[in-house]
PDB file of C-alpha atoms in Angstrom:
ATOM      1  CA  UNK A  77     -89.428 197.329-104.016  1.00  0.00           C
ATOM      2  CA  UNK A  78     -92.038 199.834-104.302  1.00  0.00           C
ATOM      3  CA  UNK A  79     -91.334 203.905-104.730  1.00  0.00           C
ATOM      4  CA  UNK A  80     -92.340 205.215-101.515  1.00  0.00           C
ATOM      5  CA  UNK A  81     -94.488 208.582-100.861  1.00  0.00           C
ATOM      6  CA  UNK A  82     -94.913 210.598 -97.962  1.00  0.00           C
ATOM      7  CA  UNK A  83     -99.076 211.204 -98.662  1.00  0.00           C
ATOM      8  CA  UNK A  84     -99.279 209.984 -94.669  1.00  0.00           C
ATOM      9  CA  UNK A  85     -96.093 211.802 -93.221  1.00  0.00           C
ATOM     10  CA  UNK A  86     -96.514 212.261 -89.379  1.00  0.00           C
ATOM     11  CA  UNK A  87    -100.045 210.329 -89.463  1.00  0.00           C
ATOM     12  CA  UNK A  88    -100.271 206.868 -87.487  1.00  0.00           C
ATOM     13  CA  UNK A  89    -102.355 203.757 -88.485  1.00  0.00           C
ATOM     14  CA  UNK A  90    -103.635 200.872 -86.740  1.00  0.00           C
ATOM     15  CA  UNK A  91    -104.151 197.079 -88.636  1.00  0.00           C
ATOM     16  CA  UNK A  92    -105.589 194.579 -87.361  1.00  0.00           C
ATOM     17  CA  UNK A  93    -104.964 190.581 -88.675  1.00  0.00           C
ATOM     18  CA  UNK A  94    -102.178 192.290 -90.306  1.00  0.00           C
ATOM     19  CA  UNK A  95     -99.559 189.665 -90.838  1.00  0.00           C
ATOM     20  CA  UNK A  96    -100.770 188.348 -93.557  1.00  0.00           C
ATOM     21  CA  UNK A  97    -102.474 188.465 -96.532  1.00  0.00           C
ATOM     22  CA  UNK A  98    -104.891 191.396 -97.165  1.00  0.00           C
ATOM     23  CA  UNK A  99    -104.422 192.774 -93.714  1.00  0.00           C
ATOM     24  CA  UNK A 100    -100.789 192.766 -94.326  1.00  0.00           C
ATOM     25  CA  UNK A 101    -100.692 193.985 -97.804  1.00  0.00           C
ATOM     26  CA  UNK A 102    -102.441 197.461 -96.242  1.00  0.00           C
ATOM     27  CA  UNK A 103    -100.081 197.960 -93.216  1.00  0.00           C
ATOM     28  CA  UNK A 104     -97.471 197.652 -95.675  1.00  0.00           C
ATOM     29  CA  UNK A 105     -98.795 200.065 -98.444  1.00  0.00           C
ATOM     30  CA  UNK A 106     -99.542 202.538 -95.102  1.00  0.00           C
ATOM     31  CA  UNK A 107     -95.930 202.577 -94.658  1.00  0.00           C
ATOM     32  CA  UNK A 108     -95.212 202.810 -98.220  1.00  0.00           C
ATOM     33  CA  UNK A 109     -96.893 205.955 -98.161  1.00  0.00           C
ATOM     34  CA  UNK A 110     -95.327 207.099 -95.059  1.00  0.00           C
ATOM     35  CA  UNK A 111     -97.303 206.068 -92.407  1.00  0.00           C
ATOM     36  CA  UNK A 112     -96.296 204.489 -88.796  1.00  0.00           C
ATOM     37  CA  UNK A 113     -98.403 201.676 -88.886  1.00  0.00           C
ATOM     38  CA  UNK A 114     -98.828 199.427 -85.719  1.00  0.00           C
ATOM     39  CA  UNK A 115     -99.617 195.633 -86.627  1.00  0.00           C
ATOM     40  CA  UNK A 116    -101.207 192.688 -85.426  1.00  0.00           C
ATOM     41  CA  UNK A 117    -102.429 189.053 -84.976  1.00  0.00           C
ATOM     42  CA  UNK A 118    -103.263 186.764 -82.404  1.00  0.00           C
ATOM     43  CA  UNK A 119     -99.703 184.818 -82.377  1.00  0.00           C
ATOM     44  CA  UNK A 120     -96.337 186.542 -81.125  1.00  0.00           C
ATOM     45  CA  UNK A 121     -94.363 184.466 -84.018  1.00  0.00           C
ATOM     46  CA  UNK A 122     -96.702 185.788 -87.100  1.00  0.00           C
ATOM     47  CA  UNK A 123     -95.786 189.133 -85.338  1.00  0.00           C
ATOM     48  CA  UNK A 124     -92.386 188.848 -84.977  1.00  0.00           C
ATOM     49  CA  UNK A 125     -92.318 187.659 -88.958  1.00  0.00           C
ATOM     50  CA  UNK A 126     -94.278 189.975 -90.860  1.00  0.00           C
ATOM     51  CA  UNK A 127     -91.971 193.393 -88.807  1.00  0.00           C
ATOM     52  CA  UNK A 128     -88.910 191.135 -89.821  1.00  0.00           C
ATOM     53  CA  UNK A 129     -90.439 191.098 -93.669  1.00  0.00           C
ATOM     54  CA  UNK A 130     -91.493 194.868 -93.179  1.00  0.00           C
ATOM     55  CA  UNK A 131     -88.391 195.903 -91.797  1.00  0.00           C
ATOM     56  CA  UNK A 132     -86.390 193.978 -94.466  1.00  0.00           C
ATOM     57  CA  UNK A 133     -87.610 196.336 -96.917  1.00  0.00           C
ATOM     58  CA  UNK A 134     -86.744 199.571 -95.128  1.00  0.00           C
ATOM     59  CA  UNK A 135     -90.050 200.740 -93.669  1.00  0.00           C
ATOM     60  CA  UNK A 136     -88.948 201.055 -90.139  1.00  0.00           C
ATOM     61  CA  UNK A 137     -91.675 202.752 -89.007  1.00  0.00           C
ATOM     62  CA  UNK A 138     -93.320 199.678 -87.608  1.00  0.00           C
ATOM     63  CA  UNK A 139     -94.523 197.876 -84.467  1.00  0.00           C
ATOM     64  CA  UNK A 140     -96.709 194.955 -83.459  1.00  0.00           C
ATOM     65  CA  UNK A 141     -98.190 193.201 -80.819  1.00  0.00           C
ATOM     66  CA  UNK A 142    -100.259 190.350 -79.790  1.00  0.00           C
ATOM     67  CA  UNK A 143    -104.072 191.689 -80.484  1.00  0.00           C
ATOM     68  CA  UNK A 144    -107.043 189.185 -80.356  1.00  0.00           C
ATOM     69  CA  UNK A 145    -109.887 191.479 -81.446  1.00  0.00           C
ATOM     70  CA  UNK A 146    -112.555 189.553 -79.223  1.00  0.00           C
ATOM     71  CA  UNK A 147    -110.793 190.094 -76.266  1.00  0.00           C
ATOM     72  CA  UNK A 148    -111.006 193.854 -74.369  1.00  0.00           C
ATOM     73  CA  UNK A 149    -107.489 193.643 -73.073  1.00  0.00           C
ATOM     74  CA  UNK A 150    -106.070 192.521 -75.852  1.00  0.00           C
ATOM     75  CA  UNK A 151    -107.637 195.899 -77.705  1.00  0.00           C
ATOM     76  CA  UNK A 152    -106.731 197.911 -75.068  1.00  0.00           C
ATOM     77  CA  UNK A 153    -103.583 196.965 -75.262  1.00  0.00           C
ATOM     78  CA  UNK A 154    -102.930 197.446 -79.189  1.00  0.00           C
ATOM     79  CA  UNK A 155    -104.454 200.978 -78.469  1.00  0.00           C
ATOM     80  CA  UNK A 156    -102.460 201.888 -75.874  1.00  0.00           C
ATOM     81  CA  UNK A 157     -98.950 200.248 -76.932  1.00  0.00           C
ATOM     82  CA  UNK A 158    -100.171 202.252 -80.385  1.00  0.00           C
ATOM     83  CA  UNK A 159     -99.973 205.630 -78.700  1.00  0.00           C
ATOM     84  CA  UNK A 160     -96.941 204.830 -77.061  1.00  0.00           C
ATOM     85  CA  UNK A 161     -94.764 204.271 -79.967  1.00  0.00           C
ATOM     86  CA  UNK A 162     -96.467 206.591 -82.123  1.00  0.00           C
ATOM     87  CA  UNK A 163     -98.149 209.597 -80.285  1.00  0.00           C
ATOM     88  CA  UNK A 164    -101.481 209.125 -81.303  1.00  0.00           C
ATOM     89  CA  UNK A 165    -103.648 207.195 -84.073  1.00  0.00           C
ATOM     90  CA  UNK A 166    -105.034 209.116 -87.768  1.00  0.00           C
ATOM     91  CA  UNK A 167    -105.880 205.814 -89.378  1.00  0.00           C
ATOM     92  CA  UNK A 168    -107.999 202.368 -88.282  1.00  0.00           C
ATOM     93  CA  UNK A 169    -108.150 199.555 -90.771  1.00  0.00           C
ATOM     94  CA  UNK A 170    -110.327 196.738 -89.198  1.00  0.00           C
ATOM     95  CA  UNK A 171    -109.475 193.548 -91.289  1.00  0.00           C
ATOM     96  CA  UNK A 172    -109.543 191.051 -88.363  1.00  0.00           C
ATOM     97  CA  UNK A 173    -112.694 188.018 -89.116  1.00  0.00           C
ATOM     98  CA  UNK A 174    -113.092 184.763 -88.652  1.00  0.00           C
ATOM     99  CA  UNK A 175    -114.903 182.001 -90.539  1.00  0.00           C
ATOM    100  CA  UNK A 176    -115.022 178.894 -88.478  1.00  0.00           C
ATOM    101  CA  UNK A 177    -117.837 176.884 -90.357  1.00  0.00           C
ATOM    102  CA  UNK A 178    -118.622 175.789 -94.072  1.00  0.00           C
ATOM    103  CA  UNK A 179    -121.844 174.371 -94.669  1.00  0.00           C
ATOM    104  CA  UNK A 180    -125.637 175.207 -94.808  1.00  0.00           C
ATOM    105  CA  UNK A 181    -126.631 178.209 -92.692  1.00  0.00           C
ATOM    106  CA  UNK A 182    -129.579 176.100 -91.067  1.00  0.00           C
ATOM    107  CA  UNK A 183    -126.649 173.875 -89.944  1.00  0.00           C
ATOM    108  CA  UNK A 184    -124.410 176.473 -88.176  1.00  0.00           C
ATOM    109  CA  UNK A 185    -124.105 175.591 -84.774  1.00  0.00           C
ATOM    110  CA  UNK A 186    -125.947 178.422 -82.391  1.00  0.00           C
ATOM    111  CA  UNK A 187    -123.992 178.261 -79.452  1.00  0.00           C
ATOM    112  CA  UNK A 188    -120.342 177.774 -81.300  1.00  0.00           C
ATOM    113  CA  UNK A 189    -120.040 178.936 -84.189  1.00  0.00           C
ATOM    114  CA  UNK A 190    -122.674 181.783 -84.423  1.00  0.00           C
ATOM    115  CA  UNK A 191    -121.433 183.426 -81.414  1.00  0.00           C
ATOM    116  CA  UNK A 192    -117.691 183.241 -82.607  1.00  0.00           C
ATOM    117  CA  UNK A 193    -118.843 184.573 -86.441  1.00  0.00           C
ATOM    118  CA  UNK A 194    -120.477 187.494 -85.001  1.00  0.00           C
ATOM    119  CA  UNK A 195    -118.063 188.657 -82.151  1.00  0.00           C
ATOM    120  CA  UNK A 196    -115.222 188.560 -83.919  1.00  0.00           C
ATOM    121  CA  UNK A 197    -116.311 189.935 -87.275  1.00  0.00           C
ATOM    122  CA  UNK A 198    -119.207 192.423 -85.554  1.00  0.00           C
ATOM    123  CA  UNK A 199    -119.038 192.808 -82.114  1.00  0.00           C
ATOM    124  CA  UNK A 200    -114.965 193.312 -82.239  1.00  0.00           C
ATOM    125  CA  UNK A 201    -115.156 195.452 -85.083  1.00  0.00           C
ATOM    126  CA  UNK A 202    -117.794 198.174 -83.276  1.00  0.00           C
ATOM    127  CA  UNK A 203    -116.001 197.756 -79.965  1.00  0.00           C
ATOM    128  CA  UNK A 204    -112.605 198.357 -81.566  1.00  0.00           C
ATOM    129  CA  UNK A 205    -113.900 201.826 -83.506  1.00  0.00           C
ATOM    130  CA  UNK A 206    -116.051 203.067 -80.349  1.00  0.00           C
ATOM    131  CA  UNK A 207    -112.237 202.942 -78.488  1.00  0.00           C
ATOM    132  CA  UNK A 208    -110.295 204.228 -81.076  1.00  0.00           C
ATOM    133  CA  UNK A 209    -112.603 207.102 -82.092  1.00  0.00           C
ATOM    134  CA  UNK A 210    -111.468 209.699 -79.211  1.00  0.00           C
ATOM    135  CA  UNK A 211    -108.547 209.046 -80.336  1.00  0.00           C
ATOM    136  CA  UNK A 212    -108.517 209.835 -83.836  1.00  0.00           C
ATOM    137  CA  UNK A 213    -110.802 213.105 -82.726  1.00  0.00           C
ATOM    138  CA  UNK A 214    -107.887 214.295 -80.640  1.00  0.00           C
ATOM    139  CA  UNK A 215    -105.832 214.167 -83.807  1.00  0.00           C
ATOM    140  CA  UNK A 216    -108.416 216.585 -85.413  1.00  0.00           C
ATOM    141  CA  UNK A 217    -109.720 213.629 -87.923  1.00  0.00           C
ATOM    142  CA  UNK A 218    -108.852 210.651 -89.972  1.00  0.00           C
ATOM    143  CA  UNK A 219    -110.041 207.525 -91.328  1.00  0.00           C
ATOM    144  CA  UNK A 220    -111.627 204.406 -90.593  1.00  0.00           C
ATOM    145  CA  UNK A 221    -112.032 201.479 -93.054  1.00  0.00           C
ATOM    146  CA  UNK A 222    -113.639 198.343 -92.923  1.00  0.00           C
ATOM    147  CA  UNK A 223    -112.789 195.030 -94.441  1.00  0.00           C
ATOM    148  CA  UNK A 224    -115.842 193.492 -95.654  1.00  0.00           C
ATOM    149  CA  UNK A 225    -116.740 191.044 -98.466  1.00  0.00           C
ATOM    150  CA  UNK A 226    -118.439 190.408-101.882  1.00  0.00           C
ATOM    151  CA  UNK A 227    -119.821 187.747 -99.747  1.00  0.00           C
ATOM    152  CA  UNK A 228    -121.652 190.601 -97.971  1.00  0.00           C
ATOM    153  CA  UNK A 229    -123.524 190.715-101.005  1.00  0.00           C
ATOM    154  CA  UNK A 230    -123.968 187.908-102.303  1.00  0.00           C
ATOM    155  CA  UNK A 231    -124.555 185.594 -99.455  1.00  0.00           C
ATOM    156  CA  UNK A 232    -123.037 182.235-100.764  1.00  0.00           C
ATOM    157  CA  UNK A 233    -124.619 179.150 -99.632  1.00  0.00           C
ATOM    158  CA  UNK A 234    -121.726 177.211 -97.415  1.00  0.00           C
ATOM    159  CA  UNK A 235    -120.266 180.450 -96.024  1.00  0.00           C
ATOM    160  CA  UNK A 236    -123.962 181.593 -95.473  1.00  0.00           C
ATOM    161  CA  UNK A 237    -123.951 182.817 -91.711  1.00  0.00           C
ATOM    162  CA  UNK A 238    -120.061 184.656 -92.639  1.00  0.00           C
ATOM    163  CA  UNK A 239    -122.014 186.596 -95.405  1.00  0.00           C
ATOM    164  CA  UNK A 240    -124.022 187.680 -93.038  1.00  0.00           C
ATOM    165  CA  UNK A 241    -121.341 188.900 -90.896  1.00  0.00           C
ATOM    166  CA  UNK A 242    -120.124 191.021 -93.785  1.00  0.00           C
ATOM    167  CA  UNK A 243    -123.084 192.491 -94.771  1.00  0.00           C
ATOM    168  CA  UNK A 244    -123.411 193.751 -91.227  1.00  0.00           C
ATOM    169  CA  UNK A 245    -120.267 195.705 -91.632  1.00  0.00           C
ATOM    170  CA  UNK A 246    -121.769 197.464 -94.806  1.00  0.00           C
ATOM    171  CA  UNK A 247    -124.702 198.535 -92.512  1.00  0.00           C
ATOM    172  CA  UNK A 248    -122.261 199.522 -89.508  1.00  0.00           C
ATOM    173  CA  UNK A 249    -119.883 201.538 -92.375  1.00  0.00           C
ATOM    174  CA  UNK A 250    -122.899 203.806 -93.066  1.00  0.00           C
ATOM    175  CA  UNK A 251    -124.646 203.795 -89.491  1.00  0.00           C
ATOM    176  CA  UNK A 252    -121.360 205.574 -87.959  1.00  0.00           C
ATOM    177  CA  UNK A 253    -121.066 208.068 -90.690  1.00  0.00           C
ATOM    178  CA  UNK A 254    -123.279 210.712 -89.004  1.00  0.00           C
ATOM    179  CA  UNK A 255    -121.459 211.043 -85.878  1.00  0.00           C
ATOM    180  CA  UNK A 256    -117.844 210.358 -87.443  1.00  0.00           C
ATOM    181  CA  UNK A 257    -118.467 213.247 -89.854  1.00  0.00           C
ATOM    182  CA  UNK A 258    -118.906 215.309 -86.757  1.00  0.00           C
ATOM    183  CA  UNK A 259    -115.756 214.281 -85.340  1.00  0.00           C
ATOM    184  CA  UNK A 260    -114.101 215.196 -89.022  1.00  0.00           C
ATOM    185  CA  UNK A 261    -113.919 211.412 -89.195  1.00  0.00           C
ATOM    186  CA  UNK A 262    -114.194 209.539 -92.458  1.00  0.00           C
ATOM    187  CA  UNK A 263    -116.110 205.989 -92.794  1.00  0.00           C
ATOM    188  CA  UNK A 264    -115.438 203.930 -95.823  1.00  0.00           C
ATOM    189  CA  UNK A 265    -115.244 199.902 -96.107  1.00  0.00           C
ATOM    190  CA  UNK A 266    -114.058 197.432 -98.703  1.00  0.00           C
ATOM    191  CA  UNK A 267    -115.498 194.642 -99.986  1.00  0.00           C
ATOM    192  CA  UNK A 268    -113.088 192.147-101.861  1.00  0.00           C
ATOM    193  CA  UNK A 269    -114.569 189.514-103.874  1.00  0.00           C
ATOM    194  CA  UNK A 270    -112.400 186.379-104.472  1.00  0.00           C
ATOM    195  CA  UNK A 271    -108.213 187.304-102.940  1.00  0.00           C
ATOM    196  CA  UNK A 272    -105.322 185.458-103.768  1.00  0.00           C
ATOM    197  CA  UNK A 273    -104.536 184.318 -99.765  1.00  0.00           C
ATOM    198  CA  UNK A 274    -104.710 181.418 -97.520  1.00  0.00           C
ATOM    199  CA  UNK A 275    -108.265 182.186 -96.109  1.00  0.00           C
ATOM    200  CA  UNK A 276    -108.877 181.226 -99.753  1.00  0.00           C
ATOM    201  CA  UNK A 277    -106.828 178.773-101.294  1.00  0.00           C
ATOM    202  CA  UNK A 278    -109.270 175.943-101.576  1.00  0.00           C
ATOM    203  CA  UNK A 279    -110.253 177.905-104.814  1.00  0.00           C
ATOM    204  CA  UNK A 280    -107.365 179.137-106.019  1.00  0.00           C
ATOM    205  CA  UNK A 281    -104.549 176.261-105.540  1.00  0.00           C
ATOM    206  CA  UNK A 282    -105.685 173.814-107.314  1.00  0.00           C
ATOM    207  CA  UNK A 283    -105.536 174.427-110.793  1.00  0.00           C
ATOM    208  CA  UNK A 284    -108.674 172.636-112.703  1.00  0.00           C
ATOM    209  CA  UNK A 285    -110.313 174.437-109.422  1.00  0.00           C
ATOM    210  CA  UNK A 286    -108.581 177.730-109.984  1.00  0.00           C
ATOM    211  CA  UNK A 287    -109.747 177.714-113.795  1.00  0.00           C
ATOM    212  CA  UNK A 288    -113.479 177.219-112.974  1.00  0.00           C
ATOM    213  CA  UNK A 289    -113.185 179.778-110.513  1.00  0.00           C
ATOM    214  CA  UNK A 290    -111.791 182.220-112.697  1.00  0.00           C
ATOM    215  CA  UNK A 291    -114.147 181.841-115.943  1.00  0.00           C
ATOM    216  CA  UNK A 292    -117.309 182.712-113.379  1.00  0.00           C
ATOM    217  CA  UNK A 293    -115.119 186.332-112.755  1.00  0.00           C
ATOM    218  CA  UNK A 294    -115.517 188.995-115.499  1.00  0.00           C
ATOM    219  CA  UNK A 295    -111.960 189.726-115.493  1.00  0.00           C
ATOM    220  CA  UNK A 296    -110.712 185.880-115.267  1.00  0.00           C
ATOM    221  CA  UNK A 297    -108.341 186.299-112.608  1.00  0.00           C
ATOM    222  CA  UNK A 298    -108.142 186.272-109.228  1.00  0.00           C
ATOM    223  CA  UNK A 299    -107.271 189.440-106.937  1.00  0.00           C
ATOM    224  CA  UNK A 300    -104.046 190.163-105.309  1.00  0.00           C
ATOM    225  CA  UNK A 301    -103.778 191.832-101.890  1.00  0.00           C
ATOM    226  CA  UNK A 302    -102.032 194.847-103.014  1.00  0.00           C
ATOM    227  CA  UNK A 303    -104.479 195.822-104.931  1.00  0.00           C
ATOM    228  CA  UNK A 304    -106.966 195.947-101.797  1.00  0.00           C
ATOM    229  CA  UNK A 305    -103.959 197.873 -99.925  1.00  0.00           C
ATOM    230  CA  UNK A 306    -104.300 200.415-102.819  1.00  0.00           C
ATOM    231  CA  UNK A 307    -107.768 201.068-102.493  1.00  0.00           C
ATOM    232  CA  UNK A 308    -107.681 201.806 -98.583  1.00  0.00           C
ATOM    233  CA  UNK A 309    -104.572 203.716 -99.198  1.00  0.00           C
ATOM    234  CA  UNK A 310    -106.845 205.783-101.382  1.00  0.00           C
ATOM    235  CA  UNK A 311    -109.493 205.765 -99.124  1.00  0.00           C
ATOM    236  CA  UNK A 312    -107.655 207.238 -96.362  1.00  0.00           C
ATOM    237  CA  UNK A 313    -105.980 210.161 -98.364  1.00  0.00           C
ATOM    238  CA  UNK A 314    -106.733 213.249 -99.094  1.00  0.00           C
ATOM    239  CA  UNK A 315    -108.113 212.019-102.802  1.00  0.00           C
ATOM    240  CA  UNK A 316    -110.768 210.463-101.242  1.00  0.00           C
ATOM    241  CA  UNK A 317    -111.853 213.553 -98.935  1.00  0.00           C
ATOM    242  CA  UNK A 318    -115.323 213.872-100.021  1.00  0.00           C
ATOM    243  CA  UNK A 319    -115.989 210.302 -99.475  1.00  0.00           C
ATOM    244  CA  UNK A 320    -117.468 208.316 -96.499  1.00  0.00           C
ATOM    245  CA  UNK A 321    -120.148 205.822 -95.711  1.00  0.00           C
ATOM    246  CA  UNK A 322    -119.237 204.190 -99.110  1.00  0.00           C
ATOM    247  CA  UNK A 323    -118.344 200.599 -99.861  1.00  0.00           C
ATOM    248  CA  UNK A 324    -116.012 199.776-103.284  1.00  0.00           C
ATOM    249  CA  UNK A 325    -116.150 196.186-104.382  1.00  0.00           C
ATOM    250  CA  UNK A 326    -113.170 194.894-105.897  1.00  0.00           C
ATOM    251  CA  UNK A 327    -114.556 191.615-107.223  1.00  0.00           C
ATOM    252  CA  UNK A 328    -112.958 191.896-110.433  1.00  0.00           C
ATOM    253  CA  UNK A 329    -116.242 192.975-112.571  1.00  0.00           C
ATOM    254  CA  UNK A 330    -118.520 190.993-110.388  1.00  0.00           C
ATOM    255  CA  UNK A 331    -121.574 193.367-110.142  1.00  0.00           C
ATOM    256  CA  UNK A 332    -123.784 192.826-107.228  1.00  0.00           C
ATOM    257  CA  UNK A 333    -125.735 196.113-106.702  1.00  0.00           C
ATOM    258  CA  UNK A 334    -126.062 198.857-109.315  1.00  0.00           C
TER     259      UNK A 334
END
């Protein structure tokens, strides 16, 4: 088990897609570090599991609930049931995306899968910060960080129209960091390149797979989600406090801007 700190005593945080993978690596680092962290996904049982595997490893301060990002009630509800248990919300990590198609971008489906790519990963994601921002102001500041994507740079062929999503988010991350700042509110997103979880295991469980994979990355291995949970648990403290509007990649010496 991890040492834990108390770098976010008394500060709340709000995860979304948080029951696994990355998502869940960062609620649990939040609480690590002190935080009350309020999780979520869009099934009751993923829920119920990842506060049993939180809980199991004495960070107590914990809560979930059923949150599907798309939906307005569903948000609402996280954000209320968040101020409930906890008094108020310091922290926002939005992690919550979709990728329902691989294949050409010319072949996406308009009406389907266009429409889902963009309202979960966009749409959701500016609706979710526009309701939580009051209520980070009334705390007198915090953070907000976005999940991202090297894909956001790189725009890979068969996830094409997801890149896109992602790069939107990089644009969104710097868009909101005029008013935020006003609000003492920082901006800051991630953007992991290739991540050890099930969104992408067709490239890393398989082995021959898994080997080509990791001679194309400098550092010829694949990420972990901890080490995402690190970065946004740097991003939110006090370490980073003369950051915002910033993107890190973590693509393991993949270089995609200068």
């Amino acid at each position: 088990m991890s040492s834990f700190s108390n770098k976010f005593h008394g500060k709340v945080a709000v995860v979304t897609a948080s029951t696994e993978g990355i998502g869940f690596a960062i609620a649990k680092r939040l609480a690590e570090d002190g935080a009350s962290v309020m999780i979520s996904s869009r099934k009751q049982e993923n829920v119920d599991t990842a506060l049993a595997k939180l809980k199991s490893e004495n960070l107590t301060k914990v809560a979930g609930v059923v949150c599907h990002v798309g939906k307005e009630d569903h948000r609402n509800k996280m954000i209320q049931e968040t101020l409930r248990r906890f008094g108020g919300i310091d922290i926002l990590v939005s992690n919550a995306a979709c990728s329902p198609m691989f294949g050409p971008v010319l072949e996406v489906s308009i009406s389907r899968t266009i429409t889902t790519i963009f309202d979960i990963n966009v749409k959701a994601t500016f609706l979710l910060i526009k309701e939580i921002v009051p209520h980070i102001e009334k705390r007198g500041g915090g953070n907000i960080v976005m999940i991202s994507s090297l894909s956001g740079y790189t725009l890979e062929k068969m996830i094409g129209a997801y890149g896109v999503s992602k790069t939107a988010l990089l644009g969104l991350t710097k868009a909101l960091v005029p008013e935020c700042s006003e609000k003492n509110i920082r901006v800051n997103c991630i953007a992991p390149g290739l991540i050890q979880t099930r969104f992408s295991e067709m490239t890393w469980k398989n082995p021959s797979i898994r080997k080509n994979v990791e001679a194309l990355i400098p550092m010829s291995r694949i990420g972990q989600p901890s080490e995402c949970a690190g970065v946004v648990s740097f991003l939110c403290s006090d370490d980073a406090s003369f950051i915002s509007g910033e993107t890190i990649i973590m693509s393991g010496g993949i270089a995609p801007r200068l």
